[in-house]
Tab-separated table of C-alpha atoms and ligand atoms in Angstrom:
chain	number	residue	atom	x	y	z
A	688	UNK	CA	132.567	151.430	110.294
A	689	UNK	CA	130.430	151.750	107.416
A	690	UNK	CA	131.399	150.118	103.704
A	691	UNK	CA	130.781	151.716	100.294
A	692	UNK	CA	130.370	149.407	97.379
A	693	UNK	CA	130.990	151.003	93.609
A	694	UNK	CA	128.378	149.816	91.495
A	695	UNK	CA	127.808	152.285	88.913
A	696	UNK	CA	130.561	152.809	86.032
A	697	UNK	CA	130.342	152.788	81.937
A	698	UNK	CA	131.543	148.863	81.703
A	699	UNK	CA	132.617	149.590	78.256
A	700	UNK	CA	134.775	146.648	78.979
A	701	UNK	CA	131.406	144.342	78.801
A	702	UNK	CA	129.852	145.753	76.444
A	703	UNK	CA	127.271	144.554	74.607
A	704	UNK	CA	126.292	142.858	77.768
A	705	UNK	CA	126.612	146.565	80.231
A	706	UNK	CA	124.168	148.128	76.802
A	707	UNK	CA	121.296	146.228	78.579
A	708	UNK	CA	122.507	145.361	82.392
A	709	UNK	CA	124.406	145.524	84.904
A	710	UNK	CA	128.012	144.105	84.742
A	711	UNK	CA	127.789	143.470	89.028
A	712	UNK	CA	125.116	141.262	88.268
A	713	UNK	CA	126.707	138.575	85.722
A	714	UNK	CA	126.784	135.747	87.862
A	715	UNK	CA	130.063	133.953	88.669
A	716	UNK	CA	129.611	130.139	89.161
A	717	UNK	CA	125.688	131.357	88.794
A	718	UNK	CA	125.649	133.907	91.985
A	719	UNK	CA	125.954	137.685	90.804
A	720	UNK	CA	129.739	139.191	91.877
A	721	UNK	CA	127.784	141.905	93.494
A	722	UNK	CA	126.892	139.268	95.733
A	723	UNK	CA	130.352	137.732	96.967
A	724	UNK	CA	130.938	141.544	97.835
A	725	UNK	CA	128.114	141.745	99.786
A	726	UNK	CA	128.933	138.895	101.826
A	727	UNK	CA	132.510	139.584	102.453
A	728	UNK	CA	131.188	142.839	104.133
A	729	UNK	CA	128.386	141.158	106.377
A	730	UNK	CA	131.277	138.881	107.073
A	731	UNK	CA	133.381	141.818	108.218
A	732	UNK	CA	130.623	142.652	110.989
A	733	UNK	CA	130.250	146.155	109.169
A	734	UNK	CA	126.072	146.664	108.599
A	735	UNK	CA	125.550	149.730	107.157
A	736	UNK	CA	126.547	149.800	103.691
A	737	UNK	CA	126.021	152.722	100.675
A	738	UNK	CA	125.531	151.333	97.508
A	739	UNK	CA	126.348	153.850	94.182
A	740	UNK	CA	124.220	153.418	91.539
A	741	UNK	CA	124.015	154.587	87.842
A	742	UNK	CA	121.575	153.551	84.778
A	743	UNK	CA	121.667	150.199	86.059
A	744	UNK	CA	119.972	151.452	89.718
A	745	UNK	CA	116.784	149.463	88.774
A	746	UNK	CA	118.418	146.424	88.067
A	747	UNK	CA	120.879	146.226	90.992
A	748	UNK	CA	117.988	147.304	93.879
A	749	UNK	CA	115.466	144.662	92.850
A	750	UNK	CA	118.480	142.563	93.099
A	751	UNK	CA	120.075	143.371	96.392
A	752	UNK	CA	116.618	145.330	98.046
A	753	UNK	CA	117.571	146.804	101.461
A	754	UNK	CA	120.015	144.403	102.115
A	755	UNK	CA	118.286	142.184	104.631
A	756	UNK	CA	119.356	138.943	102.887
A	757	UNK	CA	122.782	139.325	104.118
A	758	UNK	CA	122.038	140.709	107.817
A	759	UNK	CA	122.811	144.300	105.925
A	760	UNK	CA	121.386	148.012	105.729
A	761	UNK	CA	121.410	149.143	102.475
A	762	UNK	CA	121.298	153.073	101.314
A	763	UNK	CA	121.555	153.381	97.580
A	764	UNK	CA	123.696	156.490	96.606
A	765	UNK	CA	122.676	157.982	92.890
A	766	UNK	CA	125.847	158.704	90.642
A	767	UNK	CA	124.203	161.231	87.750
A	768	UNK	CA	126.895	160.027	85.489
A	769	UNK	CA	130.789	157.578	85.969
A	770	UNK	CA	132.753	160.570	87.099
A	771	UNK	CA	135.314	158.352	88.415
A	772	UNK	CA	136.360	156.769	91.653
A	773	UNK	CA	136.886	159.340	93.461
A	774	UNK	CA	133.577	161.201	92.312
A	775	UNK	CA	131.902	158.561	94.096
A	776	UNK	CA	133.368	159.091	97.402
A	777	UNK	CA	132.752	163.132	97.236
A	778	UNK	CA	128.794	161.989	96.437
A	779	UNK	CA	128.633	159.892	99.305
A	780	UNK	CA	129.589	162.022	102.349
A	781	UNK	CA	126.247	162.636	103.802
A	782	UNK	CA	126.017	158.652	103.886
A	783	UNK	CA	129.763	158.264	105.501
A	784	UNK	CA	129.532	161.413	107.578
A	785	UNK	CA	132.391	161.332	110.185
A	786	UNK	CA	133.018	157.690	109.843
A	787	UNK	CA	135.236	155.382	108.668
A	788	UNK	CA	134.750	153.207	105.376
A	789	UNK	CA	136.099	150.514	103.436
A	790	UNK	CA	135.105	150.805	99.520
A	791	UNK	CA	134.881	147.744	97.845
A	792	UNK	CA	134.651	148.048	93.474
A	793	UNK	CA	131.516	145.986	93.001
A	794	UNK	CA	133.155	144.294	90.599
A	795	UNK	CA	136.229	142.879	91.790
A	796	UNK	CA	136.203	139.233	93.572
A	797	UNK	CA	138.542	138.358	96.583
A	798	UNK	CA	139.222	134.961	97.509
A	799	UNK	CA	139.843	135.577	101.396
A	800	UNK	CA	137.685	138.480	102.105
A	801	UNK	CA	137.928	141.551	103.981
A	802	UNK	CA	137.720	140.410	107.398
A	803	UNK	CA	142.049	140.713	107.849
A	804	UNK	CA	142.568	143.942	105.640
A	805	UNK	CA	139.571	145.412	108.260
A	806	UNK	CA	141.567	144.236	111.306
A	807	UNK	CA	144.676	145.389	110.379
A	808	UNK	CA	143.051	148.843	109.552
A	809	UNK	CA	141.450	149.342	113.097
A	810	UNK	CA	144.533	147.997	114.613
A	811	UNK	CA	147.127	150.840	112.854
A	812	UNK	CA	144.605	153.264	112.329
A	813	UNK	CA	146.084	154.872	109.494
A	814	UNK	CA	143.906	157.835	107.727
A	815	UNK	CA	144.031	155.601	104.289
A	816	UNK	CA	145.100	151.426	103.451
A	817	UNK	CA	145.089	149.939	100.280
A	818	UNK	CA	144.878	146.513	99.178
A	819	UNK	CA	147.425	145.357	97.291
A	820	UNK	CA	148.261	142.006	95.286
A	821	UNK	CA	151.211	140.824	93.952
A	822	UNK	CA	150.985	140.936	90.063
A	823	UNK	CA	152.756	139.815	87.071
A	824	UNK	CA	152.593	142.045	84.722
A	825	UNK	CA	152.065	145.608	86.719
A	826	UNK	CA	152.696	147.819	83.801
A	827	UNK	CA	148.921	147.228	83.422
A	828	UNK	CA	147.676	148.381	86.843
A	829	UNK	CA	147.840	151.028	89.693
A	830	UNK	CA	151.099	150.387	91.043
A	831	UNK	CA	152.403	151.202	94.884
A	832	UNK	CA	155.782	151.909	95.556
A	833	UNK	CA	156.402	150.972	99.657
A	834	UNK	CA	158.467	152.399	102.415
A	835	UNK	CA	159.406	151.619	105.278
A	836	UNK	CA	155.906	150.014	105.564
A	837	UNK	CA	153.904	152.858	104.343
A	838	UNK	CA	152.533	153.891	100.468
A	839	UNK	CA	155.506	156.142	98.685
A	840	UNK	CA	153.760	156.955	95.577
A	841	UNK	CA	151.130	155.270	92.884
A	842	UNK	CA	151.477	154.738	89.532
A	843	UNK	CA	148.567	154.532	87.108
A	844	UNK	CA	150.026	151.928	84.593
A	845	UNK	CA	153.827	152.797	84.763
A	846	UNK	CA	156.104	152.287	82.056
A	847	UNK	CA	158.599	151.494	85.089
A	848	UNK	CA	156.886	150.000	87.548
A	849	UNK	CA	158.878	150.070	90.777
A	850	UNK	CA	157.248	146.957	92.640
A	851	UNK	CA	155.179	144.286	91.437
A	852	UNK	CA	151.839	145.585	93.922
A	853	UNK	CA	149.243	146.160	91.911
A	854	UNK	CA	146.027	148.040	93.690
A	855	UNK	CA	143.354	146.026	94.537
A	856	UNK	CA	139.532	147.095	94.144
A	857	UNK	CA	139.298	147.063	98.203
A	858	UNK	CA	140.465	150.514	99.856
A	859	UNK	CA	139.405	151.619	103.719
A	860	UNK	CA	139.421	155.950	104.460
A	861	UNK	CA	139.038	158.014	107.108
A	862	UNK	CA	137.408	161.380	107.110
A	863	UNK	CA	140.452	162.815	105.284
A	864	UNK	CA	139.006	161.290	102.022
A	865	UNK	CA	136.872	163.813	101.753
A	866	UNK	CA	139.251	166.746	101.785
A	867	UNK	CA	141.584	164.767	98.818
A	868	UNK	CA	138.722	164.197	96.827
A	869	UNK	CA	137.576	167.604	97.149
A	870	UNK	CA	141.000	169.362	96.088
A	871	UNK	CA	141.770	166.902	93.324
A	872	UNK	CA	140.790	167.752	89.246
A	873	UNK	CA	139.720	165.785	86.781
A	874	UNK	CA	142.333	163.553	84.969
A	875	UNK	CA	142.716	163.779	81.149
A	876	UNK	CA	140.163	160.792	80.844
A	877	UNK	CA	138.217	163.394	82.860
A	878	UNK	CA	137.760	161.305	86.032
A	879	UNK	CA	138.079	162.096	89.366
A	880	UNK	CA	140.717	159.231	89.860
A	881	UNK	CA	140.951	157.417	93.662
A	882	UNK	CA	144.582	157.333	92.681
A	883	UNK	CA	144.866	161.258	92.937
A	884	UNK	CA	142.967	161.262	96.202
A	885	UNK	CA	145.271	158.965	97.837
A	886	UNK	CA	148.749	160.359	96.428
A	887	UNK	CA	147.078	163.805	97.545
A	888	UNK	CA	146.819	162.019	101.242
A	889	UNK	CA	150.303	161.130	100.754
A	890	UNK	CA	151.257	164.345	99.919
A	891	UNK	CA	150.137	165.806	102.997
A	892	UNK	CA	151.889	163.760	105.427
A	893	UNK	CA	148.838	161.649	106.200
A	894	UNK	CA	149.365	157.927	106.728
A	895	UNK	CA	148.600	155.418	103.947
A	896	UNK	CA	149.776	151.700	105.020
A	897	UNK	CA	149.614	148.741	102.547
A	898	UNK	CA	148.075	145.550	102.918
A	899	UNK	CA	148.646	142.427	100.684
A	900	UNK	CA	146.222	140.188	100.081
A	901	UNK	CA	146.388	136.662	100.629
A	902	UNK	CA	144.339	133.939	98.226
A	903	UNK	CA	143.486	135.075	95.108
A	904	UNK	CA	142.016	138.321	93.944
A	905	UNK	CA	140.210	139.356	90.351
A	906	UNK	CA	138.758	142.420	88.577
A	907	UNK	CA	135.538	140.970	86.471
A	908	UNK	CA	136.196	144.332	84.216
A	909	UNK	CA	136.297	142.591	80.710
A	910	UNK	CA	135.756	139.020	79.254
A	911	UNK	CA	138.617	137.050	80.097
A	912	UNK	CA	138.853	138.050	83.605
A	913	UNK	CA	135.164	137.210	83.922
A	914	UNK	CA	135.882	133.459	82.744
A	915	UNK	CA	139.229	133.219	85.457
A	916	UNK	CA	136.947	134.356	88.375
A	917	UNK	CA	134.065	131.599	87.192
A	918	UNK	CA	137.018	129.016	86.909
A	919	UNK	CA	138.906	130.093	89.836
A	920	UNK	CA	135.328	129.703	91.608
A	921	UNK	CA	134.375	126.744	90.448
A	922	UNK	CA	137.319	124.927	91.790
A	923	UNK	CA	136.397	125.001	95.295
A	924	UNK	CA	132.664	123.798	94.481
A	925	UNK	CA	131.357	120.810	95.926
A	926	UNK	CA	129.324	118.318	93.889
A	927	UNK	CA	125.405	118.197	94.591
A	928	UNK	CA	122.118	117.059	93.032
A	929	UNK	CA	118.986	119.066	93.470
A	930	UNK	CA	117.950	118.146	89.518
A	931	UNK	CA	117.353	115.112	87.380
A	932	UNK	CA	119.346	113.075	85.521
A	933	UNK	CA	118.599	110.480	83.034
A	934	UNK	CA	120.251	107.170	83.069
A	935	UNK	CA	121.811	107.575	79.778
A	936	UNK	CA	123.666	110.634	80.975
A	937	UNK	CA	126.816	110.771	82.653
A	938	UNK	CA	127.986	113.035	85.225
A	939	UNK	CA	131.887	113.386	85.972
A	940	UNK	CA	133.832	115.362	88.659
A	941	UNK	CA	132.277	117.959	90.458
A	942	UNK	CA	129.169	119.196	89.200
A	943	UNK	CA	125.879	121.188	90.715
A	944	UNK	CA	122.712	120.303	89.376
A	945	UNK	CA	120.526	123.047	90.957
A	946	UNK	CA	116.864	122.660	91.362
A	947	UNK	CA	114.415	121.539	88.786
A	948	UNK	CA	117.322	121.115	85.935
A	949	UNK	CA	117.203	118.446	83.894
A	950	UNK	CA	120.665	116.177	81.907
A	951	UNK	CA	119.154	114.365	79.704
A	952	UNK	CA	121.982	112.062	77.426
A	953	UNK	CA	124.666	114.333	78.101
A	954	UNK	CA	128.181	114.250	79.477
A	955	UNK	CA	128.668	117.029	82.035
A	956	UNK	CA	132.780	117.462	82.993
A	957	UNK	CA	132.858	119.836	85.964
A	958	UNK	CA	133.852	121.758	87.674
A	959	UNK	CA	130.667	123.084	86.413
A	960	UNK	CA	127.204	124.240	87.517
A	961	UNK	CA	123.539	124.390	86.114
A	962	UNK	CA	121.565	126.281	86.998
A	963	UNK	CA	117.617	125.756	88.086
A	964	UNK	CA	115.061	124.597	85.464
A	965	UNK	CA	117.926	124.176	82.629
A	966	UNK	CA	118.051	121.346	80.376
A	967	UNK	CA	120.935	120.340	79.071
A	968	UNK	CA	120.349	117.905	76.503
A	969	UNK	CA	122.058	115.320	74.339
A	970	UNK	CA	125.062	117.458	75.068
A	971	UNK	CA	128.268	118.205	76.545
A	972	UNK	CA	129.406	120.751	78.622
A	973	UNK	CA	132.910	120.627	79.861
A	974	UNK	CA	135.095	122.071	82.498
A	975	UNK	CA	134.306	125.654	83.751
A	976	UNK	CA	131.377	125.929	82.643
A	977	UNK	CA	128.480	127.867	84.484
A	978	UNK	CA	124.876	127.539	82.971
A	979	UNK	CA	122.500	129.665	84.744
A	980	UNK	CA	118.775	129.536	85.154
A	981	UNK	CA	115.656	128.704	82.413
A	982	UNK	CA	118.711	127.545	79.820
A	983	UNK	CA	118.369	124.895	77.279
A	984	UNK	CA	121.389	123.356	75.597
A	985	UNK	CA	120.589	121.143	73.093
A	986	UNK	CA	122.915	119.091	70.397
A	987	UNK	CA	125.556	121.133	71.366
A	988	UNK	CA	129.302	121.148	72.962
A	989	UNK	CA	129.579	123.976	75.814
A	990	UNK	CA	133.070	124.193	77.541
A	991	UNK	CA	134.757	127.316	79.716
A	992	UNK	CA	131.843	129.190	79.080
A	993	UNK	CA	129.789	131.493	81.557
A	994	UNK	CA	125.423	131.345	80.227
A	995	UNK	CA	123.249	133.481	81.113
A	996	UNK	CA	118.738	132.865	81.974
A	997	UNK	CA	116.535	132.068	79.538
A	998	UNK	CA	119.087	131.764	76.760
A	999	UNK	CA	119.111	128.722	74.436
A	1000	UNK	CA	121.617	126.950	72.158
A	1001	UNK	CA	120.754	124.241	69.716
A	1002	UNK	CA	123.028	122.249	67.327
A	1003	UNK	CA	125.964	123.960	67.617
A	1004	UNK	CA	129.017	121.473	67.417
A	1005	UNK	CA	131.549	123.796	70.209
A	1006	UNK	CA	131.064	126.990	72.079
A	1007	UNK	CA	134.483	127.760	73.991
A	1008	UNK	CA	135.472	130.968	76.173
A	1009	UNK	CA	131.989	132.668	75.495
A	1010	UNK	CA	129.661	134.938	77.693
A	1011	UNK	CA	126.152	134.354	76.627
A	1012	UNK	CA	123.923	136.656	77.783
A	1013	UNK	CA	120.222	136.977	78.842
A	1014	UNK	CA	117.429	135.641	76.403
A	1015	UNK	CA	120.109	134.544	73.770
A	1016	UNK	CA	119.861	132.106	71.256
A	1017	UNK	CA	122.534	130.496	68.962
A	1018	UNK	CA	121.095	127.924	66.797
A	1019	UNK	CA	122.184	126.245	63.479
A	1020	UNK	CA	119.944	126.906	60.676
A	1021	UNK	CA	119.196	124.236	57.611
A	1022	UNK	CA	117.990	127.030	55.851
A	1023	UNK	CA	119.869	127.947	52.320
A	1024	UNK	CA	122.188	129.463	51.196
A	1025	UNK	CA	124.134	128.103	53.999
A	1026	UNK	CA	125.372	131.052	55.792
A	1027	UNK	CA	126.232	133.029	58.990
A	1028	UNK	CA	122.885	134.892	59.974
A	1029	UNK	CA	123.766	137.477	62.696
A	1030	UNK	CA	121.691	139.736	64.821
A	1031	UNK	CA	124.193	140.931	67.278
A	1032	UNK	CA	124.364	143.338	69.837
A	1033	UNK	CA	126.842	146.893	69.196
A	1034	UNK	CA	130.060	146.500	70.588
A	1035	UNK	CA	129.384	142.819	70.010
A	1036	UNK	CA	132.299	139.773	69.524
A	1037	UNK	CA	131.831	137.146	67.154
A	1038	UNK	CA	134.790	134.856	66.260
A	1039	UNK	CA	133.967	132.350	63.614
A	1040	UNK	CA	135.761	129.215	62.424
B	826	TTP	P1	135.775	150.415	86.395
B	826	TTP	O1	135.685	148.980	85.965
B	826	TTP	O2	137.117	150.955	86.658
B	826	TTP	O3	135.061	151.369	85.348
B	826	TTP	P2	133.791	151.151	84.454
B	826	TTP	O4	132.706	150.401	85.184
B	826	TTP	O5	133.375	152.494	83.949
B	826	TTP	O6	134.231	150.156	83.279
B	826	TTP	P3	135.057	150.379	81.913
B	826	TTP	O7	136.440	150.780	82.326
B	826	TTP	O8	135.009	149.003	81.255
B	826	TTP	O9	134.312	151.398	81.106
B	826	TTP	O10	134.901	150.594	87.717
B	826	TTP	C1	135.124	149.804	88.848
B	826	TTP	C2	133.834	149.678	89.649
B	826	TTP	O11	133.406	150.960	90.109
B	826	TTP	C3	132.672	149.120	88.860
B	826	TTP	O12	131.886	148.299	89.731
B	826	TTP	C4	131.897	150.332	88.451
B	826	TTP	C5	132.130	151.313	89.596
B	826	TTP	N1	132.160	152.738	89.222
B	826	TTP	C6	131.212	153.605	89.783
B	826	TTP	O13	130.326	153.186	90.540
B	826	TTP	N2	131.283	154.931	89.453
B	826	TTP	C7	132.232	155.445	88.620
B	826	TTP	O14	132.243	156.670	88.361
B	826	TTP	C8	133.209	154.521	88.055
B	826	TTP	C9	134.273	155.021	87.124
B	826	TTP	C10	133.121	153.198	88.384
C-alpha cells in the first residue's frame, strides 16, 4: 500500500496568500495541514508516500524533506501545471506501479484519520472506495448516490442531490485507476476530474464501495473553512506553558504558550495558541485564535483569527475572522489626513468599518 498526497493546485480560493506560498502549509492551530495528513498516513502503517508538487515544490520539500520526521519515504511527483485530480493520478504511475493507493487532498483535515477507511478497504477489496461525509448543504459538493452498499453515480454539485454524502478529499484505487484516468477528457473547466475516473470505474462494472466518515472532516480550500478547521482544532488542545508571562497578564481557558513567547499585560481567552518567540502585548486575543511564530501583537484586540511568522500588528482596536499572512503588518498611523493607507496583495480582502 502506498499513499499519494495532492499538493499542487491553483488555490485561487486563498489567494493573495497561494500568490506567494503554499496553501498546505498555512498552519492550523500553528502546525501546517500538510502535516495532520502526513501523520494520519504514518498512522495508517503505509511508508511510502508520493507527494505532487507544483510552483510551490520548493516550499513544501524544505518543509516535509524525505519524510523521515514521520517514520515516512517521501518521492516528490512534479505536476507541470493543476490539470486536475485525476491528472495527478495519470502522472504518478511509475511511483504507484501495480499497487494499491489511498490519495489524500493535501488540503483537507480529518478528525479520525485514515486508519478505518484503510481497513475496511483491504478487508472488501473493492477496485475503488470513497470517503464520504454526511453534509448539509450537498448542492455544493461531489455527491454519491448508494446502492445496495456500493457507489451508483456522482454528482459534481447537483441541482438535485439524491443523498446528503458529500465526497471527501480521502479516496483509495487499485490499478484500475489508471485505465479511467487514461480514457477520461478534460471537463469544460478543462480538468481531468477524479469524479470522471471513478463514474468511468462504475461504468465498467468495477466495484466502488462507500465509506462514511466518522468525527469531523474539513476542506481548508478558502477562508472560512480555514478558520472552522483552526477552531474545530483548537477545541481538543490542552493548556501548556513553555513561554513567559507577566504578572499583570491573565491567562483564561485553554491556552499554549509555545517556547520563548512572551504575554506581557494581556488577556489571552483560549482556546488559543502562540506560537514561539511571539509577544503579545498589552493585548487581547480571544477565542480561536492561532498566533504563529516571531509575531508581535501590540495595543491590539485579536479574536477567531489564524496569524501567520514574523507578522506584526500594533494599535489596532479589533481584528475578527482574519488570515494574516507571512511578514504582515497592520498598524494605526497618527499621520494626517487621517486615512486608510493600503498596500495590499491582488486578489486581496479588506473589510473596513
Ligand atoms: P482543489 O482545492 O480542488 O484545487 P486548487 O488547489 O486548484 O484550488 P482552487 O479551487 O481554490 O483554485 O485541490 C485539492 C488539493 O489537490 C489541493 O491540495 C491542491 C491539489 N491539486 C493538485 O495537486 N493538482 C491539481 O491539478 C489540482 C486541481 C489540485
Amino acid at each position: 500500500m502506498k499513499a499519494l498526497v495532492l499538493s499542487g493546485g491553483k488555490g485561487t480560493r486563498l489567494r493573495p496568500i497561494t500568490h506567494t506560498s503554499a496553501k498546505q502549509l498555512v498552519p492550523i492551530a500553528n502546525k501546517p495541514i500538510l502535516f495532520y495528513g502526513l501523520e494520519a498516513i504514518a498512522k495508517a502503517r503505509i511508508v511510502k508516500v508520493g507527494i505532487v508538487v507544483g510552483d510551490t515544490h520548493s516550499e513544501i520539500k524544505a518543509s516535509v524533506g524525505n519524510g523521515s520526521a514521520w517514520g515516512l519515504k517521501v518521492t516528490y511527483i512534479p505536476q507541470e501545471a493543476p490539470l486536475g485530480l485525476a491528472h495527478a493520478v495519470k502522472i504518478s504511475q511509475n511511483f504507484i506501479g501495480r499497487d494499491n493507493f489511498v490519495m489524500f487532498l493535501g488540503d483537507n483535515l480529518l478528525r479520525d484519520g485514515i486508519e478505518s477507511f484503510v481497513k475496511d478497504f483491504e478487508e472488501k477489496r473493492p477496485n475503488a472506495q470513497i470517503l464520504l461525509a454526511p453534509v448539509s448543504h450537498p448542492e455544493q459538493f461531489g455527491v454519491a448516490e448508494l446502492s445496495h452498499g456500493k457507489v451508483k453515480r456522482l454528482e459534481e454539485k447537483p441541482k438535485k442531490p439524491k443523498s446528503n454524502l458529500a465526497l471527501v478529499g480521502v479516496y483509495m484505487f487499485d490499478s484500475h485507476i489508471f485505465e479511467a484516468v487514461s480514457k477520461i477528457k478534460p471537463s469544460r473547466r478543462n480538468e481531468l476530474e477524479i469524479t470522471d475516473a471513478i463514474q468511468y470505474l462504475i461504468d465498467k462494472k468495477y466495484t466502488v464501495t462507500p465509506h462514511v466518515v466518522t468525527g469531523w472532516w474539513k476542506d481548508t480550500g478558502k477562508l472560512e473553512d480555514l478558520l472552522e478547521a483552526n477552531r474545530l482544532v483548537l477545541e481538543s488542545i490542552k493548556p501548556r506553558n513553555g513561554g513567559t508571562v507577566d504578572s499583570k497578564s491573565k491567562i483564561e481557558g485553554n491556552v499554549i504558550i509555545e517556547k520563548n513567547a512572551k504575554i506581557l499585560g494581556s488577556r489571552i481567552r483560549g482556546p488559543v495558541m502562540i506560537g514561539e518567540h511571539s509577544v503579545i502585548k498589552n493585548s487581547y486575543v480571544g477565542p480561536y485564535t492561532s498566533v504563529y511564530h516571531h509575531t508581535t501583537l501590540e495595543n491590539c484586540e485579536v479574536e477567531h483569527s489564524i496569524v501567520l511568522e514574523n507578522s506584526r500588528i500594533e494599535n489596532v482596536r479589533r481584528i475578527e475572522s482574519s488570515l494574516i499572512g507571512q511578514n504582515a503588518t497592520v498598524i494605526k498611523s497618527s499621520s494626517q489626513p487621517s486615512a486608510y493607507r493600503i498596500m495590499i496583495g491582488d486578489s486581496s480582502r479588506v473589510e473596513v468599518p
